[in-house]
Each structure stands twice: as C-alpha cells, then as structure tokens.
XYZ file of C-alpha atoms in Angstrom:
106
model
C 12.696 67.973 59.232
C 15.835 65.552 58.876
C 17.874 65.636 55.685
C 18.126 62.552 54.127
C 22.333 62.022 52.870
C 22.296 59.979 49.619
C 25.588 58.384 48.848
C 27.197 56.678 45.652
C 30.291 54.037 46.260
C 33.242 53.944 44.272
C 36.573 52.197 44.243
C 39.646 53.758 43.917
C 43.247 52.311 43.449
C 46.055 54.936 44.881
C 48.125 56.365 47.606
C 48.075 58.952 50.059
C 51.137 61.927 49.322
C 52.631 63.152 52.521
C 53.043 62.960 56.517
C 50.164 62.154 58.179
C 50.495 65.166 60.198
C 50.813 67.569 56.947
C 47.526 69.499 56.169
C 48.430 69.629 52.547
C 48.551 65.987 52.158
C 46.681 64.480 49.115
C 45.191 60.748 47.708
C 46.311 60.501 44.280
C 44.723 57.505 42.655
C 42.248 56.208 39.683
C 39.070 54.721 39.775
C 38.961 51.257 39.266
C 34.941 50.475 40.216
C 32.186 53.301 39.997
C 28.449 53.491 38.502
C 29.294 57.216 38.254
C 28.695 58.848 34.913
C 30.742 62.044 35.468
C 33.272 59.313 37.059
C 34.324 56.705 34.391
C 36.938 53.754 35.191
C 40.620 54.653 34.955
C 39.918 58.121 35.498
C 42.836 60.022 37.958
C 41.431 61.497 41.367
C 42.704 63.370 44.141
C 41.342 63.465 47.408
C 42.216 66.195 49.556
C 41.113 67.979 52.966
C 39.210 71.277 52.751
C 39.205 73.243 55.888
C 35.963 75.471 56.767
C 39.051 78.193 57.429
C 37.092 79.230 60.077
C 36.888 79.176 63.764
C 35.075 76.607 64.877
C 33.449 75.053 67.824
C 33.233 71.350 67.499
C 35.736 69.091 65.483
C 32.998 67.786 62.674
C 33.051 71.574 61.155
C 36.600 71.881 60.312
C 35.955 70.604 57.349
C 36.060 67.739 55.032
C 37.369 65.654 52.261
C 37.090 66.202 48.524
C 37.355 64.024 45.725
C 38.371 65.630 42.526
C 38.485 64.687 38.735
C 38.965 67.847 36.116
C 36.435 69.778 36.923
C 34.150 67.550 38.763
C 34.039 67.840 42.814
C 32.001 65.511 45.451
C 32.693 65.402 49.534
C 33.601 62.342 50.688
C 31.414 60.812 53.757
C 33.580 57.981 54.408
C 37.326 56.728 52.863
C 38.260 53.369 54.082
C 40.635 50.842 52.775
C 38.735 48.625 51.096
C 37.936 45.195 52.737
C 39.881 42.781 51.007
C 42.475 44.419 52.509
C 41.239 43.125 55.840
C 43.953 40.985 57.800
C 46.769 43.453 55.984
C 49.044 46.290 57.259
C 46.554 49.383 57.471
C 49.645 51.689 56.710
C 48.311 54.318 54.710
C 51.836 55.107 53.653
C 51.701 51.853 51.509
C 52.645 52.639 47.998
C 49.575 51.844 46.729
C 46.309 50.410 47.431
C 42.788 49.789 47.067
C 40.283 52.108 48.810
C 36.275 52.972 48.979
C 34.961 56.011 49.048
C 31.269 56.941 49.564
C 30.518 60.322 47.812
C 28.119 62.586 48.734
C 25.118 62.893 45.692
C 25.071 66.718 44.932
C-alpha cells in the first residue's frame, strides 16, 4: 500500500542565517500568504535542518527541514524561492526574500 503525502502551501518573506556550509544555519522569516489556521499572516518562522543523528545509508534519511512557529512544528517537502523571483539572483544570502514552502499535513 502507497502512502498518499498531503501538502499545504504557504508563503514566507525572510532570510536564511549563516554559511551555506554551516549545519546550524536557520530561515528566519514571517508568513506573508497561508490558509493555515495554526499559521496566521505575519506570524515569525524558522526553518531549520533536523538530522536523523543517525548513521545512515542513503542521503534522503539524513534528515529534513522544519518549519517552526511557538509551539507548532511541520516538515517541509519542498522550500523554493518563490517564482516571481524568476529571472533574479538565486543568492540565498540575499537579505531578504520571498519563498514557498510546502508543509507536510500532520
């Protein structure tokens, strides 16, 4: 039997905190589009990497990303820029921009 990955859209307005390289490095933003309930607009998120801290065989179990809000938690399936950003720099060192992330329904 296949599971069946439901996904809610938001939009987020923010910038990424670190080195590219650094496994500590954080998204610190607010949501500026989101159907979300537990995730109003203008509330501040963080989205951070969360490592299995295991040993692992193939490079999709090391982990994943996290968006947070208080107390609230959802993985994050995909984090893009978001496409009106399309013909710009895709620095994610920018000082700020607008991103998309698809969340994971619990």
């Amino acid at each position: 039997m296949t599971e069946t990955r439901t996904t809610q859209t938001v939009g987020l307005s923010g910038a990424w905190q670190g080195e590219a390289t650094d496994p500590q490095r954080t998204f610190q933003g607010e949501v500026v589009t989101s159907s979300l309930e537990a995730l109003p607009v203008g509330t501040s998120v963080e989205v951070a990497f969360q490592s299995s801290g295991r040993r692992v065989t193939g490079p999709s179990e090391h982990g994943n990303y996290v968006l947070s809000a208080g107390a609230h938690h959802w993985t994050v399936a995909r984090f893009t820029q978001h496409p009106s950003a399309t013909g710009q720099s895709r620095d994610d060192r920018l000082p700020s921009g607008d991103w998309v992330a698809e969340l994971v329904a619990h």
